[in-house]
mmCIF file of C-alpha atoms and ligand atoms in Angstrom:
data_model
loop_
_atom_site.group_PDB
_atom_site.id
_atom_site.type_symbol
_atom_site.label_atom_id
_atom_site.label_comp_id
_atom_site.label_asym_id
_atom_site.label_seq_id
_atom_site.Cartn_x
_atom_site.Cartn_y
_atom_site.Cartn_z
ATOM 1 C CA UNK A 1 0.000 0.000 0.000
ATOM 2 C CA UNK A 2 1.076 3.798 -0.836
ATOM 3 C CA UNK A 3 1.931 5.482 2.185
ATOM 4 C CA UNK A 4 0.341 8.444 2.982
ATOM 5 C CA UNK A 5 -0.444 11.208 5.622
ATOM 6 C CA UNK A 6 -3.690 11.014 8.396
ATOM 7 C CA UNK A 7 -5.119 13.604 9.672
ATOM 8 C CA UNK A 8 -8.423 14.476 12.225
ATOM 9 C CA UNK A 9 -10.791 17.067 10.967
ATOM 10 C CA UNK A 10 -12.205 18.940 14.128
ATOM 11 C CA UNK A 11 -14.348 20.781 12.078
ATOM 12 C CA UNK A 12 -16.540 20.977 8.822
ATOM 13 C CA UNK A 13 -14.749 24.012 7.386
ATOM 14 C CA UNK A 14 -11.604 22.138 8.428
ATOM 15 C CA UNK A 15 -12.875 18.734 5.961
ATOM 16 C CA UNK A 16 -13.951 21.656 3.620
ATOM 17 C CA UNK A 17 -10.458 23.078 3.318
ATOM 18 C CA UNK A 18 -8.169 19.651 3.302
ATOM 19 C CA UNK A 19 -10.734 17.662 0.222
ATOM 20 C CA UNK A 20 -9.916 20.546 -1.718
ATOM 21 C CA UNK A 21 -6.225 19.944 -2.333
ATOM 22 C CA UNK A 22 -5.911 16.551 -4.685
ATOM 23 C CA UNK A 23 -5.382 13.706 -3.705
ATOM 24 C CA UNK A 24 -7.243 14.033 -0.399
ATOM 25 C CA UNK A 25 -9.830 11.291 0.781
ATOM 26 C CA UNK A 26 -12.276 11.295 3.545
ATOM 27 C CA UNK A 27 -12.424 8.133 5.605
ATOM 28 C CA UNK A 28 -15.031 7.590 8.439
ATOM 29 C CA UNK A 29 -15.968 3.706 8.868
ATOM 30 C CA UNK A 30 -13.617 2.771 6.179
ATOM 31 C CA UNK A 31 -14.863 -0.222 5.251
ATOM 32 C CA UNK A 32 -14.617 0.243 1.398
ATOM 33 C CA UNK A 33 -12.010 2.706 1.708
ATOM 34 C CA UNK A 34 -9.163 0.447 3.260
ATOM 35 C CA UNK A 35 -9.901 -2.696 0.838
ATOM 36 C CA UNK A 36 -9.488 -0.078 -2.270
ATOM 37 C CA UNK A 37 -6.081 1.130 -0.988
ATOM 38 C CA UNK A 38 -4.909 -2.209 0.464
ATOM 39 C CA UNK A 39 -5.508 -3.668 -3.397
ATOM 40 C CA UNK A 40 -4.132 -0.519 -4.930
ATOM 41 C CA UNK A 41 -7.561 0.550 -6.781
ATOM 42 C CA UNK A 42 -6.888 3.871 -5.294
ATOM 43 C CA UNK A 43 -3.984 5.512 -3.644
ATOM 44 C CA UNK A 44 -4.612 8.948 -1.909
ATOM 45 C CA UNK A 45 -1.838 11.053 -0.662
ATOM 46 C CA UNK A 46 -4.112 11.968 2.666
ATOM 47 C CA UNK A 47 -6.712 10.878 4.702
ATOM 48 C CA UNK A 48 -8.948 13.313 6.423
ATOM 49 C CA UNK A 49 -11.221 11.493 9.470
ATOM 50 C CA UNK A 50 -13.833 12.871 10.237
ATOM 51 C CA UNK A 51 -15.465 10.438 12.720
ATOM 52 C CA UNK A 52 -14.958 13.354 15.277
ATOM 53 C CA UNK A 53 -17.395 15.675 13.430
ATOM 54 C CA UNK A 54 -20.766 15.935 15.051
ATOM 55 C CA UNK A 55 -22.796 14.248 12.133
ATOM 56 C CA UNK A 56 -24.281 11.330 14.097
ATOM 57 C CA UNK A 57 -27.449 12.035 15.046
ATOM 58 C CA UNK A 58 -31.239 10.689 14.036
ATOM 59 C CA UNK A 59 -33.648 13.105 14.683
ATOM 60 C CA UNK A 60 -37.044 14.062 13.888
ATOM 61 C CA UNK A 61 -37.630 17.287 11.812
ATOM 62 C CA UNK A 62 -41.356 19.168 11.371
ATOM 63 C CA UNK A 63 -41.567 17.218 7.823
ATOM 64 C CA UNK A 64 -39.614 13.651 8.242
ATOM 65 C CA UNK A 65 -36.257 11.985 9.839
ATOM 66 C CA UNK A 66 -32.657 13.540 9.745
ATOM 67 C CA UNK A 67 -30.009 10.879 9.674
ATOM 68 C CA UNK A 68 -26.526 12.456 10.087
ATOM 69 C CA UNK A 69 -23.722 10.810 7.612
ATOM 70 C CA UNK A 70 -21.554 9.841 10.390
ATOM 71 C CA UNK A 71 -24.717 7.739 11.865
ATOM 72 C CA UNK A 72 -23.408 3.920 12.017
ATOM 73 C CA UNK A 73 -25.650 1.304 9.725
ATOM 74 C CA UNK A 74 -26.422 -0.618 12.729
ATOM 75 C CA UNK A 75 -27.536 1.762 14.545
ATOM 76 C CA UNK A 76 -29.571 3.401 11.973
ATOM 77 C CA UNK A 77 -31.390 0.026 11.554
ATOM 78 C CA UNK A 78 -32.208 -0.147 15.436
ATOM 79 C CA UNK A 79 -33.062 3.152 16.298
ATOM 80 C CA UNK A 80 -36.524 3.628 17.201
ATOM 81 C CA UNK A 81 -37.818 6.450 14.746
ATOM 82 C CA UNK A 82 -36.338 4.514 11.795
ATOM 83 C CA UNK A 83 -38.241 0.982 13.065
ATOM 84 C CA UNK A 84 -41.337 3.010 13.904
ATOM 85 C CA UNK A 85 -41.284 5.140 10.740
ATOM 86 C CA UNK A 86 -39.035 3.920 8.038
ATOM 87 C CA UNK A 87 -39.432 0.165 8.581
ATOM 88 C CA UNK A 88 -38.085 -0.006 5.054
ATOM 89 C CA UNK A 89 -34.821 1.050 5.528
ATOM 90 C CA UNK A 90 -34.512 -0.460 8.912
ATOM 91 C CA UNK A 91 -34.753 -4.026 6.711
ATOM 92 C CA UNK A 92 -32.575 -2.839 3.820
ATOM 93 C CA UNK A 93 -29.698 -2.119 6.680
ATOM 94 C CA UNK A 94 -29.792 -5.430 8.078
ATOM 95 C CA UNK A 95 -29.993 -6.839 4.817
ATOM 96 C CA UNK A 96 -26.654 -5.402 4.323
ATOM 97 C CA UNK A 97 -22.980 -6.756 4.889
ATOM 98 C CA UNK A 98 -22.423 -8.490 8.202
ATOM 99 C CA UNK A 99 -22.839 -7.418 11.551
ATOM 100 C CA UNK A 100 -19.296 -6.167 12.366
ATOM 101 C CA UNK A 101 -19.439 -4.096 8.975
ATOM 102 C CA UNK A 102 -22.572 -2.253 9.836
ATOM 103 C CA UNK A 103 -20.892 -1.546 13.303
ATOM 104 C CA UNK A 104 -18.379 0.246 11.458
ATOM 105 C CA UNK A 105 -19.882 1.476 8.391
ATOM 106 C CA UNK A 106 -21.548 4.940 8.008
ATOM 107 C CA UNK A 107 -24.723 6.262 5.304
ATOM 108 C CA UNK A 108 -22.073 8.588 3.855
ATOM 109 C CA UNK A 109 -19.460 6.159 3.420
ATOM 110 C CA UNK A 110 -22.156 3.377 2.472
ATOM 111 C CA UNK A 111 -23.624 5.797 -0.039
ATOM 112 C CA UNK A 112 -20.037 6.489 -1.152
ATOM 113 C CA UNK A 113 -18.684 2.949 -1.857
ATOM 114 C CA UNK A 114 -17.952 1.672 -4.865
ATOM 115 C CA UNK A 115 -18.973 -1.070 -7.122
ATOM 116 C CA UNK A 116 -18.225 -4.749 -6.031
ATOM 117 C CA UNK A 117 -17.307 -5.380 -10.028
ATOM 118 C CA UNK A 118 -14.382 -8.299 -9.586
ATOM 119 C CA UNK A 119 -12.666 -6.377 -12.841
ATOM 120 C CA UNK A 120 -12.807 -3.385 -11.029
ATOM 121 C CA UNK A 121 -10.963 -4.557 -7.883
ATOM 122 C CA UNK A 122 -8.081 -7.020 -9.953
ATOM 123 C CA UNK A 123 -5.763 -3.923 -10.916
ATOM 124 C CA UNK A 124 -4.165 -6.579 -14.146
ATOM 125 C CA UNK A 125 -7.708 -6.560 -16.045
ATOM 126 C CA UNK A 126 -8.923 -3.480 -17.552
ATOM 127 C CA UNK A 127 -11.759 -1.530 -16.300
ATOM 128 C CA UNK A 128 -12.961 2.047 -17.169
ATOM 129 C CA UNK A 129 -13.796 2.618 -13.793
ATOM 130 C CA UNK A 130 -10.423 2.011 -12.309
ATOM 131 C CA UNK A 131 -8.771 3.649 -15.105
ATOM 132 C CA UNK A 132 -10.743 5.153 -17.778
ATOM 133 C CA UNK A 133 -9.831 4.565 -21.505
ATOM 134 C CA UNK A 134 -8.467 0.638 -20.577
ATOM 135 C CA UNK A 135 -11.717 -1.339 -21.629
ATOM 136 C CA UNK A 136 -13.979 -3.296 -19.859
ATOM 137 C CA UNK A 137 -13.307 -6.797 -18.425
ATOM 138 C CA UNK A 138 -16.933 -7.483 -17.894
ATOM 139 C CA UNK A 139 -18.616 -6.887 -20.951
ATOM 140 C CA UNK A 140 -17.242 -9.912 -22.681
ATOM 141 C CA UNK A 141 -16.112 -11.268 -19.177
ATOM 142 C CA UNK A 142 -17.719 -13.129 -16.321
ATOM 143 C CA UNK A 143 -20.949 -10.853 -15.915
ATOM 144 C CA UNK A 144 -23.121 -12.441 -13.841
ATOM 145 C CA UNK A 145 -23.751 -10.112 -11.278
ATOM 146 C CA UNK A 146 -23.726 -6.857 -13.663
ATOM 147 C CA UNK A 147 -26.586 -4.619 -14.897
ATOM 148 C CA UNK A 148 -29.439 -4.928 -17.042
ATOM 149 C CA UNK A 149 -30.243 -1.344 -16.658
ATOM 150 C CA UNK A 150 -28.883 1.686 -17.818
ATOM 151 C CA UNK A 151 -25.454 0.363 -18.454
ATOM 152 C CA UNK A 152 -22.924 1.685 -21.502
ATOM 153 C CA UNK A 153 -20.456 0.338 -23.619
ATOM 154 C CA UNK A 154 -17.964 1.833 -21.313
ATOM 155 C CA UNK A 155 -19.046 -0.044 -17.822
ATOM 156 C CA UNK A 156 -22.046 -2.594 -16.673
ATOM 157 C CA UNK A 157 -21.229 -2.316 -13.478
ATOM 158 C CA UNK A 158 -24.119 -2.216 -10.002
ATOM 159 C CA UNK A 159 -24.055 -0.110 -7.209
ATOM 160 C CA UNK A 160 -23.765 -3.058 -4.490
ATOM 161 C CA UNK A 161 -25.644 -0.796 -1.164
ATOM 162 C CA UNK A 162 -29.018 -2.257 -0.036
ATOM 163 C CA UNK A 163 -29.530 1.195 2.005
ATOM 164 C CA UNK A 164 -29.508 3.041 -0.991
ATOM 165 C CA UNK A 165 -32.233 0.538 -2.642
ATOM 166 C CA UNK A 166 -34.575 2.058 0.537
ATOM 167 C CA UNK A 167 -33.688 5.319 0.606
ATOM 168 C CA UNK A 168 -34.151 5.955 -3.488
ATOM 169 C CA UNK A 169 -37.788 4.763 -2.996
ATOM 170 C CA UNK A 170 -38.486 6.520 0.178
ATOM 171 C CA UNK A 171 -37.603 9.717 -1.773
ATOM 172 C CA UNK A 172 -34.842 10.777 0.663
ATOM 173 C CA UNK A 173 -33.245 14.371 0.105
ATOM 174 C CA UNK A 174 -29.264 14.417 0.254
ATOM 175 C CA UNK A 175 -27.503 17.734 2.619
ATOM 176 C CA UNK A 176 -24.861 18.563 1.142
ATOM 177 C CA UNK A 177 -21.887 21.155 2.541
ATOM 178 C CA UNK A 178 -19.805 23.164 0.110
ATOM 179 C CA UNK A 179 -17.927 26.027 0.041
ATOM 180 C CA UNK A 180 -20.969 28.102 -1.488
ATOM 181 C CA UNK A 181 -22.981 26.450 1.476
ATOM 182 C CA UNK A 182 -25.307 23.812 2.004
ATOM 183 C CA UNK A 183 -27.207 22.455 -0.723
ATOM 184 C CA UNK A 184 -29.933 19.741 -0.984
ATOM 185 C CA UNK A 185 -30.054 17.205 -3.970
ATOM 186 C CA UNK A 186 -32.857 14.302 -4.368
ATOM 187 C CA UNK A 187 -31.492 11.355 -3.373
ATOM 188 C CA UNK A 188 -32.428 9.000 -6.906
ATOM 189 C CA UNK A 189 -30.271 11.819 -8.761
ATOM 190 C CA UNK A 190 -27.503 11.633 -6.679
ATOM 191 C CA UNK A 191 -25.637 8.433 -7.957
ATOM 192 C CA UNK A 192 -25.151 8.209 -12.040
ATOM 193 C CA UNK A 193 -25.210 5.979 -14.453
ATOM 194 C CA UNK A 194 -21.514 4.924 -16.309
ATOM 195 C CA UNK A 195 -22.596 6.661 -19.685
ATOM 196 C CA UNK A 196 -19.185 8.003 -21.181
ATOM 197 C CA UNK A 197 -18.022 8.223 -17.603
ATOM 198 C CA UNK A 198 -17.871 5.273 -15.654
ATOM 199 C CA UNK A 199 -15.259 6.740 -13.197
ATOM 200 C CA UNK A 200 -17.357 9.113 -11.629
ATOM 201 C CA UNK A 201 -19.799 7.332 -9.358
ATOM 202 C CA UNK A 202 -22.273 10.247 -8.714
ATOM 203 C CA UNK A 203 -22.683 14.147 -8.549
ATOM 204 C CA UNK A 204 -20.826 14.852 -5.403
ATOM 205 C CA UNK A 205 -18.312 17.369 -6.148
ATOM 206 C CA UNK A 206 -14.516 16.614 -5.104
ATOM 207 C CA UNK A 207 -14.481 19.467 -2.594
ATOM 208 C CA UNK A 208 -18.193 18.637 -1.416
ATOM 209 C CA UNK A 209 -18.981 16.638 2.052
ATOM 210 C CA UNK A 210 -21.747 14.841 2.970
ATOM 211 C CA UNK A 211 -23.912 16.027 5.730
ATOM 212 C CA UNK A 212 -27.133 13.631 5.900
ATOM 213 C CA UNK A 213 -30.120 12.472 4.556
ATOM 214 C CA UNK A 214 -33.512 13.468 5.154
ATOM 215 C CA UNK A 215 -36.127 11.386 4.647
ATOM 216 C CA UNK A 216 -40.148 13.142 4.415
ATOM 217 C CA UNK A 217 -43.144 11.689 6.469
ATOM 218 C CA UNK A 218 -44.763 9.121 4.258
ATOM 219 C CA UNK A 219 -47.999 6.496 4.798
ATOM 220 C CA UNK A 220 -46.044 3.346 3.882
ATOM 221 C CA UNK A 221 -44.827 2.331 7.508
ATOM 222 C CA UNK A 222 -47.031 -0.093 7.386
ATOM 223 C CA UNK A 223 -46.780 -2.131 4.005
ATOM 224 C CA UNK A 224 -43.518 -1.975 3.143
ATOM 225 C CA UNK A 225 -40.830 -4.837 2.496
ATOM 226 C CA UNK A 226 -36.929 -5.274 1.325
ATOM 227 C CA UNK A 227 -36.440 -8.394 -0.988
ATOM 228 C CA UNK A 228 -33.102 -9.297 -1.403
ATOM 229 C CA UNK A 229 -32.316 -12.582 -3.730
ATOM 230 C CA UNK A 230 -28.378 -12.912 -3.024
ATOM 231 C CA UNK A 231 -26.121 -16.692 -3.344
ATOM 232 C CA UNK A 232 -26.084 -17.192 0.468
ATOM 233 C CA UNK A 233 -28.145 -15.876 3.079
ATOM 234 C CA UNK A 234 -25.905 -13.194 4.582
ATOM 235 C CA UNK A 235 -22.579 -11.449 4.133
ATOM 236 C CA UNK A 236 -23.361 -11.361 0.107
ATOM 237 C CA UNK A 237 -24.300 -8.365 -2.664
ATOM 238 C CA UNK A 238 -27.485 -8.626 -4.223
ATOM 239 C CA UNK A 239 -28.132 -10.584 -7.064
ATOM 240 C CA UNK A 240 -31.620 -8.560 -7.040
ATOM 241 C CA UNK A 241 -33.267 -6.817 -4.445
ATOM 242 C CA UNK A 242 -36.243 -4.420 -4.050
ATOM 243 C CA UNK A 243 -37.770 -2.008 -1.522
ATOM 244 C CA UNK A 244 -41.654 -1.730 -2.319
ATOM 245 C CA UNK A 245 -43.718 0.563 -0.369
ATOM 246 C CA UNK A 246 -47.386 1.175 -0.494
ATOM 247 C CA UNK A 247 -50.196 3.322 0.845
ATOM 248 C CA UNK A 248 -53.327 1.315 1.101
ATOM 249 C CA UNK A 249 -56.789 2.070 1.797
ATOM 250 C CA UNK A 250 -58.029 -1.536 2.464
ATOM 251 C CA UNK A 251 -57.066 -3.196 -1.092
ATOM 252 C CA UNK A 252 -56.999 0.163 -3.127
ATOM 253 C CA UNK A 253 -53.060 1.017 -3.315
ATOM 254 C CA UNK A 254 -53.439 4.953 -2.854
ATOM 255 C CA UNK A 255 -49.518 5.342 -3.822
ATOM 256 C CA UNK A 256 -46.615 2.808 -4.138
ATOM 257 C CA UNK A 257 -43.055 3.183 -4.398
ATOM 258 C CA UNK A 258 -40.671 0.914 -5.841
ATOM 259 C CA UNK A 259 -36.756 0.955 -6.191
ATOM 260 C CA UNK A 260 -34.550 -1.957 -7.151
ATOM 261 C CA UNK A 261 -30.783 -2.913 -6.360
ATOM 262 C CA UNK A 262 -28.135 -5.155 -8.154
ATOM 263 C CA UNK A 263 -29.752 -3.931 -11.398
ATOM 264 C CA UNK A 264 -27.754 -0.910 -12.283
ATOM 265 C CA UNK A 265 -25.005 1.577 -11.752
ATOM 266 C CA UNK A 266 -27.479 3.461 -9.502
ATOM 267 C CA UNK A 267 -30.451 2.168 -7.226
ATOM 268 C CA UNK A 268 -33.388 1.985 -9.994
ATOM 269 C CA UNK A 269 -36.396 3.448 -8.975
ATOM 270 C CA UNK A 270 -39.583 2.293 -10.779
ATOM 271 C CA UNK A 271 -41.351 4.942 -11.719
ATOM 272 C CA UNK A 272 -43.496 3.677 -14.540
ATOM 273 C CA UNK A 273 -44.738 0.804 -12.379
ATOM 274 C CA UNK A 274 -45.743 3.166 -9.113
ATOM 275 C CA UNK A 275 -47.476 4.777 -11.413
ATOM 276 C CA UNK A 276 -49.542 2.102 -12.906
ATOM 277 C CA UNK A 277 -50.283 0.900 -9.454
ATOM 278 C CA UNK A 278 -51.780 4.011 -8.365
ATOM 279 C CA UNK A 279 -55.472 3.479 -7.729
ATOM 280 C CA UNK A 280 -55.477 -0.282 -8.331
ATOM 281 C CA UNK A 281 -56.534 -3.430 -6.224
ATOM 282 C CA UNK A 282 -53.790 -5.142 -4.658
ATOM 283 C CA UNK A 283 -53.141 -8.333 -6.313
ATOM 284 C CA UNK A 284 -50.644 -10.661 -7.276
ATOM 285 C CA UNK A 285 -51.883 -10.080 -10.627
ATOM 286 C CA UNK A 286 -51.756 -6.598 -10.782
ATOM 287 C CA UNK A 287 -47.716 -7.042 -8.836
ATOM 288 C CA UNK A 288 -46.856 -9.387 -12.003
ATOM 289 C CA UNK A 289 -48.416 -6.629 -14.382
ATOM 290 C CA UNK A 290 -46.500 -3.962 -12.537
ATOM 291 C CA UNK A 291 -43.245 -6.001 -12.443
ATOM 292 C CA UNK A 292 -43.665 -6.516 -16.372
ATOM 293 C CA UNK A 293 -43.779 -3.066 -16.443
ATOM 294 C CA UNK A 294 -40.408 -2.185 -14.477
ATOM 295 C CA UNK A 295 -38.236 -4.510 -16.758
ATOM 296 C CA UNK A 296 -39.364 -2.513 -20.013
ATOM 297 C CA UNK A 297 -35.325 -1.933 -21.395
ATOM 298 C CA UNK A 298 -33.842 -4.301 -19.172
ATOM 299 C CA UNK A 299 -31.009 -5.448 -21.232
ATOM 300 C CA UNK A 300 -28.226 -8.778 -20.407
ATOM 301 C CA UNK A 301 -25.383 -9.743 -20.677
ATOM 302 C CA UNK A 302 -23.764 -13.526 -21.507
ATOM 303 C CA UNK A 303 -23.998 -14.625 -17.809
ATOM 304 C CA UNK A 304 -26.581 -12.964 -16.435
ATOM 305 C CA UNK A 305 -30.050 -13.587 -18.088
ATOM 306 C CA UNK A 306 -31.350 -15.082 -15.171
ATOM 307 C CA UNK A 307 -32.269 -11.997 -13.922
ATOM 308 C CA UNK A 308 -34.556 -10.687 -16.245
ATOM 309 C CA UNK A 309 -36.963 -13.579 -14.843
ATOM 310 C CA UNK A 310 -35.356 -12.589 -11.189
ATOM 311 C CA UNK A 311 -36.118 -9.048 -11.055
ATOM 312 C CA UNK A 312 -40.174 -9.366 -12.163
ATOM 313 C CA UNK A 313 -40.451 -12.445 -9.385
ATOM 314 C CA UNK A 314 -38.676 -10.309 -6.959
ATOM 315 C CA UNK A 315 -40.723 -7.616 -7.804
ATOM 316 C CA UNK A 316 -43.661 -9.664 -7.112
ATOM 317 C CA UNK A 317 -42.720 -10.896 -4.407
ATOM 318 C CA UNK A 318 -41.948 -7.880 -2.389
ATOM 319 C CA UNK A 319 -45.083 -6.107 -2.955
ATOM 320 C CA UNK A 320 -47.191 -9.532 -2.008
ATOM 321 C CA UNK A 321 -45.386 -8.814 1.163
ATOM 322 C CA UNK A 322 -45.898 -5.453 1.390
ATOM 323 C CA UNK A 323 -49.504 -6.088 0.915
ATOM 324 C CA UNK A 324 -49.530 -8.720 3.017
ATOM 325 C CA UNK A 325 -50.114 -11.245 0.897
ATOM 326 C CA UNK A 326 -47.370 -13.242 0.475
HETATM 327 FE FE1 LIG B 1 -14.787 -1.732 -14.695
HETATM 328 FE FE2 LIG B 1 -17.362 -1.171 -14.918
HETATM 329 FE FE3 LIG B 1 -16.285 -2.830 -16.626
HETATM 330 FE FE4 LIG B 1 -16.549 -3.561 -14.066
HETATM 331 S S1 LIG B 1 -18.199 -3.167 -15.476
HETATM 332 S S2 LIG B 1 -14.744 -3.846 -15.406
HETATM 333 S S3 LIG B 1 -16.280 -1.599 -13.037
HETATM 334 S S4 LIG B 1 -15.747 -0.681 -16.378
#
């Protein structure tokens, strides 16, 4: 591993001030971080930690739940107001990793890790990613557990977080700190797809911290569900997964929303399909109809096929849960 310098922010204008000179990485949980520079993927000159910043808290605002960046996944998944509230993303957290990872990992760093793409991590195959302009290893490769959304020519890769599935469909806002200020950004436009450039993972800026999500009030508490279809039953990415969330009024779905993981280079919300579902009965038919409607595009690859009939059964499946009908 490179060596480089470590340093403690004791402030946000302090994390502000040291990301701006290149070279420069925040680390907080590090545990995507620390595997990247261990295998060489990435080598910065200088870490800044910030894990003394006060950016931990959960707390209730007038219009939803604040989760600070620095709050650990575990305890995000356990607190109260998230169990109570946002059931969803308590489930997509403990779908997540293994227990001693979500004791260490962070939402900022878990919405800033990278793609699990083998190519990407084996520094003698090419990969656009790790260094654009070399190729691709997975297009013609072993692509089993690539996209079948909104990939490119230039990179196929998935965005591995099960968090993120939850918080795209729970339409979560993302704080942001810069040196104009803080700005807010919707959380489904905040990771990109690879297009031309499959290096840059989403629209943070390079001198830009995380401060938190917030996620707004919503009705679906009560019928929501995280699928995820992985090869074993813990410590594994998703194959396919889905957070499904409706509003019912006995069988009448008043609103639904519906984001999948393990599909593309950014969790996938399914717009088209909450919007069919608006106003219908809830019914395993109408879930298949819906699900047939979320894979409209859905493009694979040599190895993995399988999940174009995955992703429409998992879709299923989570709303018959939801609903409770499963
Ligand atoms: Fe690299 Fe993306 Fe291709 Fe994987 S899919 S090898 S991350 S460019």
């Amino acid at each position: 591993m490179k060596q480089f310098q470590y340093t403690r922010a004791v402030n946000q204008q302090g994390v502000l001030d040291a990301i701006a000179k290149p070279g420069t990485k925040i680390i907080a949980g590090g545990t995507n971080l620390v595997d990247l520079m261990k295998r060489g993927v990435t080598a910065p000159d200088k870490l800044v930690d910030i894990n003394y910043l006060p950016l931990k808290g959960i707390t209730a605002t007038k219009t939803g739940l604040h989760i600070g960046t620095l709050a650990l996944n575990s305890v995000v998944s356990e607190n109260s107001l998230v169990v109570a509230k946002l059931p969803l993303l308590s489930m997509a957290l403990k779908a997540g990793a293994s227990p001693q990872l979500r004791n260490m990992a962070t939402v900022g760093g878990n919405m800033m890790q990278r793609t699990r793409c083998t190519y990407f991590y084996d520094t003698t195959m090419p990969c656009n990613k790790r260094e654009p302009g070399t190729g691709c290893g997975a297009v013609e490769g072993y692509n089993r557990m690539h996209a079948i959304f909104g990939a490119s020519p230039q990179c196929i890769a998935v965005h591995p977080s099960d968090m993120c599935v939850a918080l795209a469909a729970l339409d979560a806002q993302v704080i942001i700190a810069g040196k104009k200020g803080e700005k807010r950004m919707p959380f489904v436009d905040f990771h990109r797809l690879p297009d031309d450039h499959p290096e840059l993972d989403n629209h943070l800026g390079k001198d830009e911290l995380i401060l938190g999500v917030e996620i707004p009030d919503n009705n679906f508490a009560k019928n929501s569900y995280y699928l995820k279809v992985r090869d074993r039953q813990s410590y594994a990415f998703a194959l396919v997964s889905v957070a499904a969330g409706l509003d019912l009024d006995g069988s009448t779905i008043r609103s639904a929303r519906l984001a999948m993981g393990g599909v593309a280079h950014k969790p996938w919300r399914l717009f088209e399909a909450e919007k069919f579902l608006a106003g219908k009965t809830a019914s395993e038919d109408t879930f298949k109809q819906a699900a047939q409607l979320a894979m409209q595009g859905a493009k694979a690859y040599e190895y993995n096929a399988f999940k174009l009939k995955l992703a429409p059964a998992a879709i299923t499946e989570a709303l018959k849960h939801a609903a409770g009908l499963a």
